[in-house]
Short mmCIF file of C-alpha atoms and ligand atoms in Angstrom, two decimals:
data_model
loop_
_atom_site.label_atom_id
_atom_site.label_comp_id
_atom_site.label_asym_id
_atom_site.label_seq_id
_atom_site.Cartn_x
_atom_site.Cartn_y
_atom_site.Cartn_z
CA MET T 1 43.07 82.09 93.94
CA ILE T 2 42.19 78.93 92.02
CA ASN T 3 38.59 77.94 91.42
CA GLU T 4 38.27 74.67 93.34
CA LYS T 5 36.11 73.18 90.62
CA ARG T 6 39.28 72.90 88.53
CA ILE T 7 40.58 70.35 91.02
CA LEU T 8 39.58 66.70 91.35
CA LYS T 9 40.70 64.69 94.35
CA GLN T 10 41.43 61.16 93.14
CA ASN T 11 41.73 59.24 96.41
CA LYS T 12 40.80 59.37 100.07
CA TYR T 13 44.21 60.09 101.60
CA GLU T 14 44.68 63.26 103.60
CA TYR T 15 47.82 65.34 103.59
CA LYS T 16 50.11 64.74 106.57
CA SER T 17 53.55 66.09 105.76
CA GLY T 18 56.15 66.18 103.02
CA ALA T 19 56.87 67.94 99.74
CA VAL T 20 54.43 68.65 96.94
CA VAL T 21 55.09 66.99 93.60
CA TYR T 22 53.54 68.19 90.37
CA TRP T 23 53.73 65.49 87.71
CA MET T 24 53.79 67.70 84.65
CA GLN T 25 52.40 65.80 81.69
CA ARG T 26 50.17 67.61 79.26
CA ASP T 27 50.69 71.20 80.34
CA GLN T 28 54.40 71.62 79.90
CA ARG T 29 54.73 75.26 80.94
CA ALA T 30 55.67 77.22 84.03
CA PHE T 31 53.27 80.16 83.68
CA ASP T 32 49.48 80.13 83.32
CA ASN T 33 49.27 76.57 84.56
CA TRP T 34 46.46 75.83 87.04
CA ALA T 35 48.02 72.51 88.08
CA LEU T 36 51.28 74.22 89.03
CA ILE T 37 49.39 77.10 90.65
CA PHE T 38 47.51 74.64 92.84
CA ALA T 39 50.65 72.63 93.68
CA ARG T 40 52.48 75.83 94.62
CA GLN T 41 49.55 76.93 96.78
CA LEU T 42 49.75 73.63 98.69
CA ALA T 43 53.53 73.99 99.10
CA LEU T 44 53.25 77.54 100.42
CA GLU T 45 50.39 76.73 102.79
CA ASN T 46 52.37 73.88 104.32
CA ASP T 47 55.80 75.48 104.03
CA VAL T 48 57.24 72.51 102.17
CA PRO T 49 59.25 72.20 98.93
CA LEU T 50 57.61 71.98 95.52
CA PHE T 51 58.98 69.72 92.79
CA VAL T 52 58.03 69.32 89.17
CA VAL T 53 58.65 65.95 87.56
CA PHE T 54 58.21 65.05 83.90
CA ASN T 55 58.24 61.44 82.79
CA LEU T 56 59.74 60.93 79.36
CA VAL T 57 58.62 57.68 77.75
CA PRO T 58 61.09 56.35 75.15
CA ASP T 59 58.29 55.84 72.61
CA PHE T 60 54.86 57.44 72.86
CA LEU T 61 52.11 56.51 70.41
CA GLU T 62 54.63 56.33 67.55
CA ALA T 63 55.76 59.92 67.92
CA THR T 64 58.88 60.81 65.93
CA ILE T 65 61.82 63.14 66.61
CA ARG T 66 59.72 65.88 65.03
CA GLN T 67 57.35 65.90 68.01
CA TYR T 68 59.84 64.74 70.66
CA GLY T 69 62.35 67.40 69.60
CA PHE T 70 59.70 70.12 69.83
CA MET T 71 58.58 68.85 73.22
CA LEU T 72 62.06 68.46 74.71
CA ARG T 73 63.27 71.87 73.60
CA GLY T 74 60.13 73.35 75.11
CA LEU T 75 60.80 71.47 78.33
CA LYS T 76 64.36 72.86 78.46
CA GLU T 77 62.90 76.34 78.51
CA THR T 78 60.31 75.37 81.12
CA GLU T 79 63.07 73.85 83.27
CA ALA T 80 64.95 77.17 83.16
CA ILE T 81 61.89 79.29 84.00
CA LEU T 82 61.07 76.99 86.91
CA ALA T 83 64.67 77.22 88.17
CA GLU T 84 64.46 81.02 88.13
CA ASN T 85 61.51 80.62 90.45
CA ASN T 86 63.23 78.13 92.79
CA ILE T 87 61.20 75.19 91.55
CA PRO T 88 63.37 72.11 90.89
CA PHE T 89 62.49 70.24 87.70
CA HIS T 90 63.33 66.59 87.32
CA LEU T 91 63.08 64.63 84.09
CA VAL T 92 62.79 60.89 84.57
CA GLU T 93 62.89 58.39 81.73
CA GLY T 94 60.99 55.15 81.27
CA ASP T 95 57.67 53.89 82.57
CA PRO T 96 55.69 56.51 84.52
CA THR T 97 53.84 53.85 86.48
CA GLU T 98 57.21 52.87 88.01
CA ASN T 99 58.97 56.23 87.99
CA ILE T 100 56.34 58.47 89.51
CA PRO T 101 55.65 56.29 92.59
CA ASN T 102 59.42 55.81 93.01
CA PHE T 103 60.05 59.53 92.84
CA VAL T 104 57.28 60.22 95.33
CA ASN T 105 58.85 57.70 97.73
CA GLU T 106 62.43 58.87 97.25
CA ILE T 107 61.70 62.42 98.25
CA ASN T 108 59.08 61.49 100.84
CA ALA T 109 56.41 63.51 99.08
CA GLY T 110 53.21 64.29 100.91
CA VAL T 111 50.98 65.03 97.93
CA LEU T 112 50.90 64.44 94.18
CA VAL T 113 49.26 66.78 91.67
CA SER T 114 48.92 66.17 87.94
CA ASP T 115 47.31 67.91 85.03
CA PHE T 116 44.34 66.51 83.10
CA ASN T 117 44.49 64.44 79.94
CA PRO T 118 41.54 62.50 78.49
CA LEU T 119 43.66 60.13 76.38
CA LYS T 120 43.34 56.43 77.24
CA ILE T 121 47.03 55.67 77.66
CA VAL T 122 47.58 58.55 80.05
CA ARG T 123 44.52 57.61 82.08
CA ILE T 124 45.87 54.09 82.43
CA TRP T 125 49.21 55.48 83.65
CA LYS T 126 47.43 57.61 86.21
CA LYS T 127 45.23 54.78 87.43
CA ASP T 128 48.31 52.60 87.96
CA VAL T 129 50.15 55.36 89.80
CA LEU T 130 47.10 55.94 91.97
CA GLU T 131 47.09 52.29 93.03
CA LYS T 132 50.74 52.43 94.03
CA ILE T 133 50.79 55.52 96.22
CA SER T 134 49.30 56.29 99.61
CA ILE T 135 49.31 60.09 99.62
CA PRO T 136 46.61 62.45 98.35
CA TYR T 137 46.48 62.69 94.56
CA TYR T 138 44.80 65.56 92.72
CA THR T 139 44.09 66.14 89.04
CA VAL T 140 43.77 69.73 87.87
CA ASP T 141 42.41 70.61 84.45
CA ALA T 142 45.03 73.07 83.24
CA HIS T 143 44.14 72.71 79.58
CA ASN T 144 40.49 73.61 79.22
CA VAL T 145 39.08 76.96 80.21
CA VAL T 146 36.07 75.22 81.74
CA PRO T 147 37.19 71.95 83.36
CA ALA T 148 36.07 69.01 81.23
CA TRP T 149 34.15 67.34 84.07
CA VAL T 150 32.40 70.58 85.01
CA VAL T 151 31.12 71.49 81.57
CA SER T 152 29.51 68.12 80.99
CA GLN T 153 29.24 64.64 82.47
CA LYS T 154 28.44 62.89 79.20
CA THR T 155 29.41 62.72 75.54
CA GLU T 156 28.13 65.87 73.90
CA PHE T 157 26.40 65.41 70.57
CA ALA T 158 27.85 68.41 68.76
CA ALA T 159 29.13 71.95 69.14
CA TYR T 160 25.58 73.27 69.47
CA THR T 161 24.97 71.12 72.57
CA ILE T 162 28.19 72.02 74.41
CA ARG T 163 28.37 75.70 73.36
CA PRO T 164 25.61 77.01 75.67
CA LYS T 165 27.06 75.03 78.58
CA ILE T 166 30.51 76.50 78.04
CA ASN T 167 29.23 80.02 77.46
CA LYS T 168 27.24 79.91 80.67
CA LEU T 169 30.37 78.99 82.63
CA LEU T 170 32.87 81.29 80.93
CA PRO T 171 32.24 84.28 83.24
CA GLU T 172 33.24 82.02 86.12
CA PHE T 173 36.24 80.30 84.51
CA LEU T 174 37.75 82.76 82.05
CA ASP T 175 39.69 84.43 84.83
CA ASP T 176 43.27 85.68 84.79
CA PHE T 177 46.21 83.70 86.16
CA PRO T 178 48.27 84.79 89.14
CA GLU T 179 51.62 86.11 87.92
CA ASP T 180 53.96 85.00 90.68
CA ILE T 181 54.99 81.35 90.49
CA SER T 182 58.06 81.57 92.74
CA VAL T 183 58.57 79.64 95.95
CA PRO T 184 61.18 80.04 98.72
CA LYS T 185 64.45 78.29 97.97
CA HIS T 186 64.80 74.78 99.40
CA ASN T 187 67.92 72.65 99.31
CA LEU T 188 67.14 69.72 97.08
CA ASP T 189 67.94 70.24 93.42
CA PHE T 190 68.44 68.13 90.31
CA PRO T 191 71.01 68.42 87.54
CA GLU T 192 69.62 69.91 84.35
CA PHE T 193 68.74 67.30 81.77
CA ASP T 194 71.06 66.95 78.81
CA LEU T 195 69.05 67.32 75.64
CA ASP T 196 71.37 65.30 73.39
CA ASP T 197 71.83 62.52 75.91
CA VAL T 198 68.12 62.22 76.41
CA LYS T 199 67.46 62.25 72.66
CA SER T 200 70.03 59.51 72.10
CA ARG T 201 68.08 57.15 74.34
CA LEU T 202 64.72 57.58 72.56
CA LYS T 203 63.42 54.55 70.69
CA ILE T 204 61.70 56.44 67.91
CA ASN T 205 61.72 57.30 64.23
CA PHE T 206 64.44 59.89 63.55
CA GLU T 207 63.68 60.18 59.84
CA VAL T 208 60.73 62.53 60.13
CA THR T 209 62.85 65.58 60.78
CA GLU T 210 62.20 68.43 63.18
CA SER T 211 60.34 71.38 61.69
CA ASP T 212 62.13 74.53 60.58
CA PHE T 213 58.78 76.30 60.49
CA PHE T 214 57.83 76.19 64.17
CA LYS T 215 60.13 77.22 66.97
CA PRO T 216 59.24 75.37 70.17
CA GLY T 217 58.65 76.73 73.63
CA THR T 218 56.57 79.09 75.70
CA LYS T 219 58.40 82.20 74.49
CA ALA T 220 58.03 81.31 70.82
CA GLY T 221 54.37 80.47 71.48
CA ALA T 222 53.80 83.84 73.13
CA ILE T 223 55.41 85.64 70.18
CA THR T 224 53.28 83.63 67.75
CA LEU T 225 50.16 84.59 69.71
CA LYS T 226 51.14 88.25 69.77
CA ASN T 227 51.84 88.34 66.04
CA PHE T 228 48.62 86.52 65.27
CA ILE T 229 46.59 89.06 67.22
CA ARG T 230 48.46 92.03 65.75
CA THR T 231 48.56 91.02 62.10
CA LYS T 232 46.06 88.23 61.38
CA LEU T 233 43.18 88.15 63.82
CA ASN T 234 41.19 90.86 62.05
CA ASP T 235 41.04 88.64 58.95
CA TYR T 236 40.32 85.43 60.80
CA ASN T 237 36.58 85.37 60.18
CA GLU T 238 36.83 85.97 56.44
CA LYS T 239 40.04 84.20 55.55
CA ARG T 240 40.59 81.30 57.93
CA ASN T 241 39.42 78.75 55.37
CA ASP T 242 41.80 79.93 52.68
CA PRO T 243 45.06 77.98 52.83
CA ASN T 244 46.76 80.66 50.73
CA GLU T 245 46.12 83.27 53.37
CA THR T 246 47.94 82.99 56.65
CA ALA T 247 44.99 84.14 58.73
CA ILE T 248 45.26 81.16 61.07
CA SER T 249 47.12 81.32 64.37
CA GLY T 250 49.63 78.47 63.97
CA LEU T 251 49.30 77.90 67.71
CA SER T 252 48.09 74.30 67.81
CA PRO T 253 51.57 72.77 68.37
CA TYR T 254 52.00 75.04 71.40
CA TYR T 255 48.58 74.11 72.75
CA HIS T 256 49.21 70.43 72.15
CA PHE T 257 52.36 70.38 74.27
CA GLY T 258 50.88 72.83 76.74
CA GLN T 259 53.63 75.34 75.99
CA ILE T 260 51.01 78.05 76.09
CA ALA T 261 47.63 77.95 77.79
CA PRO T 262 44.53 78.15 75.58
CA GLN T 263 43.10 80.28 78.39
CA ARG T 264 45.96 82.81 78.00
CA ALA T 265 45.21 83.02 74.27
CA ALA T 266 41.49 83.38 75.01
CA LEU T 267 42.11 86.28 77.39
CA GLU T 268 44.41 88.07 74.96
CA VAL T 269 42.12 87.57 71.98
CA LYS T 270 39.05 88.64 73.93
CA ASN T 271 40.75 91.83 75.09
CA SER T 272 42.40 92.60 71.75
CA GLY T 273 39.82 95.06 70.48
CA LYS T 274 39.95 93.40 67.05
CA ASP T 275 37.03 92.73 64.71
CA ASP T 276 34.20 91.24 66.80
CA LYS T 277 33.28 88.54 64.34
CA SER T 278 36.88 87.39 64.09
CA VAL T 279 37.31 87.37 67.85
CA ASP T 280 34.17 85.27 68.20
CA ALA T 281 35.22 82.91 65.41
CA TYR T 282 38.62 82.33 66.99
CA LEU T 283 37.17 81.81 70.47
CA GLU T 284 34.75 79.29 68.99
CA GLU T 285 37.68 77.24 67.65
CA LEU T 286 39.89 77.78 70.67
CA ILE T 287 37.36 77.09 73.38
CA VAL T 288 34.18 75.44 72.11
CA ARG T 289 35.77 73.13 69.52
CA ARG T 290 38.84 72.21 71.55
CA GLU T 291 36.81 71.53 74.66
CA LEU T 292 34.34 69.50 72.62
CA SER T 293 37.30 67.33 71.55
CA ASP T 294 38.34 66.74 75.14
CA ASN T 295 34.74 65.92 75.97
CA PHE T 296 34.63 63.32 73.19
CA CYS T 297 37.85 61.61 74.28
CA LEU T 298 36.93 61.75 77.96
CA TYR T 299 33.54 60.07 77.60
CA ASN T 300 33.98 57.92 74.50
CA LYS T 301 36.70 55.33 74.89
CA ASN T 302 36.37 54.50 71.19
CA TYR T 303 37.47 57.99 70.17
CA ASP T 304 39.98 56.54 67.72
CA SER T 305 37.91 53.75 66.17
CA PHE T 306 34.87 53.13 63.96
CA GLU T 307 32.87 52.03 67.03
CA GLY T 308 33.15 55.58 68.36
CA PHE T 309 31.09 57.07 65.52
CA HIS T 310 27.41 57.93 66.03
CA ASP T 311 24.85 55.21 65.23
CA TRP T 312 23.62 57.07 62.11
CA ALA T 313 27.18 57.37 60.79
CA ARG T 314 28.07 53.73 61.35
CA ALA T 315 24.78 52.67 59.75
CA THR T 316 25.31 54.77 56.63
CA LEU T 317 28.97 53.81 56.27
CA ASN T 318 27.99 50.14 56.67
CA GLU T 319 25.40 50.49 53.91
CA HIS T 320 28.06 51.81 51.57
CA ARG T 321 30.83 49.35 52.36
CA GLU T 322 30.53 47.57 49.03
CA ASP T 323 30.35 50.72 46.89
CA LYS T 324 32.91 50.81 44.14
CA ARG T 325 35.83 53.12 44.95
CA GLU T 326 37.08 55.02 41.92
CA TYR T 327 40.61 55.05 43.34
CA ILE T 328 42.24 52.95 46.01
CA TYR T 329 45.63 53.85 47.46
CA THR T 330 47.97 52.15 49.85
CA LEU T 331 49.38 53.79 52.94
CA GLU T 332 52.66 54.24 51.11
CA GLU T 333 51.02 55.97 48.17
CA PHE T 334 49.22 58.35 50.50
CA GLU T 335 52.32 58.96 52.54
CA LYS T 336 54.41 59.78 49.48
CA SER T 337 51.78 62.16 48.07
CA ASN T 338 51.24 59.77 45.20
CA THR T 339 47.54 60.16 44.40
CA HIS T 340 45.95 61.46 41.20
CA ASP T 341 44.81 64.62 43.02
CA PRO T 342 47.38 67.44 43.11
CA LEU T 343 45.45 69.27 45.82
CA TRP T 344 45.49 66.25 48.13
CA ASN T 345 49.16 65.65 47.37
CA ALA T 346 49.94 69.26 48.22
CA ALA T 347 48.19 68.96 51.59
CA GLN T 348 50.15 65.81 52.41
CA SER T 349 53.40 67.49 51.30
CA GLU T 350 52.57 70.51 53.43
CA VAL T 351 52.46 68.48 56.61
CA VAL T 352 55.51 66.39 55.68
CA LYS T 353 57.55 69.50 54.97
CA THR T 354 56.35 71.86 57.70
CA GLY T 355 54.82 69.80 60.53
CA LYS T 356 51.41 71.41 60.12
CA MET T 357 48.62 71.19 57.57
CA HIS T 358 46.24 74.10 57.11
CA GLY T 359 42.96 73.54 59.00
CA TYR T 360 40.75 73.63 55.92
CA MET T 361 42.96 71.13 54.12
CA ARG T 362 42.87 68.76 57.10
CA MET T 363 39.19 68.15 56.40
CA TYR T 364 39.60 67.67 52.67
CA TRP T 365 42.63 65.44 53.22
CA ALA T 366 40.87 63.09 55.65
CA LYS T 367 37.66 62.89 53.61
CA LYS T 368 39.55 61.82 50.52
CA ILE T 369 41.24 59.06 52.50
CA LEU T 370 37.73 57.75 53.23
CA GLU T 371 36.91 57.93 49.52
CA TRP T 372 40.10 56.16 48.39
CA THR T 373 40.47 53.27 50.84
CA PRO T 374 38.62 49.92 50.96
CA SER T 375 36.82 50.61 54.26
CA PRO T 376 36.16 53.35 56.83
CA GLU T 377 38.32 51.39 59.30
CA ASP T 378 41.27 51.52 56.88
CA ALA T 379 40.64 55.21 56.30
CA LEU T 380 40.61 55.99 60.01
CA LYS T 381 43.75 54.00 60.61
CA ILE T 382 45.65 55.69 57.80
CA GLY T 383 44.32 59.14 58.73
CA ILE T 384 45.37 58.80 62.38
CA TYR T 385 48.70 57.22 61.46
CA LEU T 386 49.71 60.00 59.06
CA ASN T 387 48.32 62.70 61.33
CA ASP T 388 50.31 61.41 64.29
CA LYS T 389 53.47 60.84 62.31
CA TYR T 390 53.77 64.24 60.65
CA GLN T 391 51.68 66.82 62.48
CA LEU T 392 53.39 68.56 65.36
CA ASP T 393 50.05 68.40 67.13
CA GLY T 394 49.40 64.72 66.40
CA ARG T 395 47.97 62.39 69.05
CA ASP T 396 45.85 65.19 70.49
CA PRO T 397 42.12 64.97 71.28
CA ASN T 398 41.70 67.64 68.61
CA GLY T 399 43.46 65.44 66.06
CA TYR T 400 41.42 62.31 66.81
CA VAL T 401 38.22 64.32 66.64
CA GLY T 402 39.27 66.09 63.45
CA VAL T 403 39.79 62.79 61.68
CA ALA T 404 36.63 61.29 63.19
CA TRP T 405 34.59 64.36 62.13
CA SER T 406 35.82 64.01 58.55
CA ILE T 407 35.51 60.25 58.19
CA GLY T 408 32.81 59.39 60.71
CA GLY T 409 30.60 62.48 60.97
CA VAL T 410 31.43 62.91 64.65
CA HIS T 411 29.84 66.17 65.89
CA ASP T 412 28.41 66.68 62.41
CA ARG T 413 24.99 65.88 60.96
CA ALA T 414 23.75 63.70 58.12
CA TRP T 415 24.01 65.18 54.61
CA THR T 416 22.74 64.14 51.20
CA GLU T 417 23.52 60.52 50.56
CA ARG T 418 26.16 59.61 47.97
CA PRO T 419 28.45 56.69 47.10
CA VAL T 420 31.09 55.58 49.61
CA TYR T 421 30.40 58.49 52.00
CA GLY T 422 26.77 57.60 52.56
CA LYS T 423 25.42 60.53 54.57
CA ILE T 424 28.82 61.71 55.76
CA ARG T 425 29.51 65.26 54.59
CA TYR T 426 31.30 65.29 51.25
CA MET T 427 34.03 67.62 50.04
CA ASN T 428 35.52 67.81 46.60
CA TYR T 429 38.08 69.48 44.41
CA ASN T 430 35.58 71.76 42.70
CA GLY T 431 34.25 72.93 46.04
CA ALA T 432 37.78 73.81 47.08
CA LYS T 433 38.30 75.61 43.77
CA ARG T 434 35.27 77.79 44.44
CA LYS T 435 36.69 78.72 47.85
CA PHE T 436 40.31 79.52 47.08
CA ASP T 437 43.07 79.53 44.46
CA VAL T 438 43.84 75.82 44.41
CA GLN T 439 46.73 76.12 41.95
CA GLY T 440 48.21 78.91 44.05
CA TYR T 441 48.23 76.60 47.08
CA ILE T 442 49.76 73.71 45.11
CA ASP T 443 52.50 76.00 43.80
CA LYS T 444 53.12 77.46 47.26
CA ILE T 445 53.67 74.00 48.76
CA ASP T 446 55.84 73.01 45.83
CA ARG T 447 58.15 75.91 46.51
CA LEU T 448 58.66 75.05 50.20
N1 FO1 Q 501 53.74 62.85 77.54
C1 FO1 Q 501 54.50 62.42 78.55
O1 FO1 Q 501 54.09 62.49 79.70
N2 FO1 Q 501 55.73 61.87 78.30
C2 FO1 Q 501 56.24 61.78 77.06
O2 FO1 Q 501 57.35 61.27 76.89
C3 FO1 Q 501 55.46 62.28 75.96
C4 FO1 Q 501 55.90 62.23 74.65
C5 FO1 Q 501 55.12 62.77 73.60
C6 FO1 Q 501 55.57 62.78 72.30
C7 FO1 Q 501 54.80 63.32 71.29
C8 FO1 Q 501 53.56 63.85 71.58
O3 FO1 Q 501 52.83 64.36 70.60
C9 FO1 Q 501 53.09 63.85 72.87
C10 FO1 Q 501 53.86 63.33 73.90
N3 FO1 Q 501 53.41 63.33 75.24
C11 FO1 Q 501 54.19 62.83 76.26
C12 FO1 Q 501 52.02 63.66 75.58
C13 FO1 Q 501 51.52 64.96 75.25
O4 FO1 Q 501 52.20 65.87 76.00
C14 FO1 Q 501 49.99 65.11 75.37
O5 FO1 Q 501 49.69 65.20 76.71
C15 FO1 Q 501 49.06 64.09 74.73
O6 FO1 Q 501 49.43 63.74 73.45
C16 FO1 Q 501 47.62 64.62 74.69
O7 FO1 Q 501 47.45 65.73 73.94
#
């Protein structure tokens, strides 16, 4: 049922007896979730209960109520879908390195399963949990179509190096999910979590408001996917770089919180019968680029710092450290859309207002931060800070890599040398003007 290569056993313990616990972390959905599918399989084979536990941390990498609200409302829906299938869901609050081992002990669990996440903080949590438990512990990659450790065992240089590896493995891994997630009813249950209560205990910024533009949850994600395929996918190849056109999917928040599976989207897009070039272009973004981001974060612990850039990029940025910057802005000026460039300001306003910046503008936006700050380190810090604060899909491997691509040439190549950027690819206002109606975009954001 599940390809065993999706599963990594993390310790030497063998299963004896007791319930199966799935620590849901990155993939916060009931359906199309290989980690849950595997946990359920273990529960059915051994005729024991299956539990899903989610650990809510009161502050996670400076996330605000915008992201927490989206996540928690999605989890409410997941809780209900799991309940319909007799799977108890338990939300615990605080430190996962205490809570998960405690939960495992309280219910006398016999095995722990979790999904896969390449981010440093989550890997530290998991390592600590691993040290505290003495039952088998499995990680299942429920996020990537091809499991990150299967596609490659090292940092890939660029899309062209990982693409053939992924494509070779797709026939094996782009398989459909089993539909039935139900288990027989067991006695133990947990009270549903109270959304408002839980929110009131978060230690986060409540000023960055929740987005009116994106409705959270698996159902909303599925509708977004359906609409994208029906009305936008045909134009994706031609129009995805035009921020005035809505040819993009708008699915990244749902992928980030695992509310829908990239693999579900890949299957639907592949079988859509839409324009071949557009299907290929979307699958390139959805699979090759996303999985390249996971690869980068998995094998490069400096994925969010200057030290993580390629040698050529660090060398060229170092050579241009002293170049005169025509403009220099503070974090506050950037944050308040207070630069001289109306296009940049519009991009920043777009993400502040909606929770998502258009993909093309993300590149322009980050590159200008490099141009208008005293050093690449400052640029990276500001880029990641603003990305994580306002984007619904902040603090995602895709986000770190997006900023690092723009500022540090990660997965890119050297271009013609110029001030400040060195050989990092340059983008400018006139280039944008040649590609799309810049004033139209500025006006559109103004009206939001
Ligand atoms: N993961 C958790 O396990 N617990 C949390 O409380 C939590 C909060 C959170 C808030 C914002 C956000 O963007 C992500 C958050 N995540 C949380 C992690 C998230 O689900 C992703 O797994 C990672 O950001 C990697 O993409």
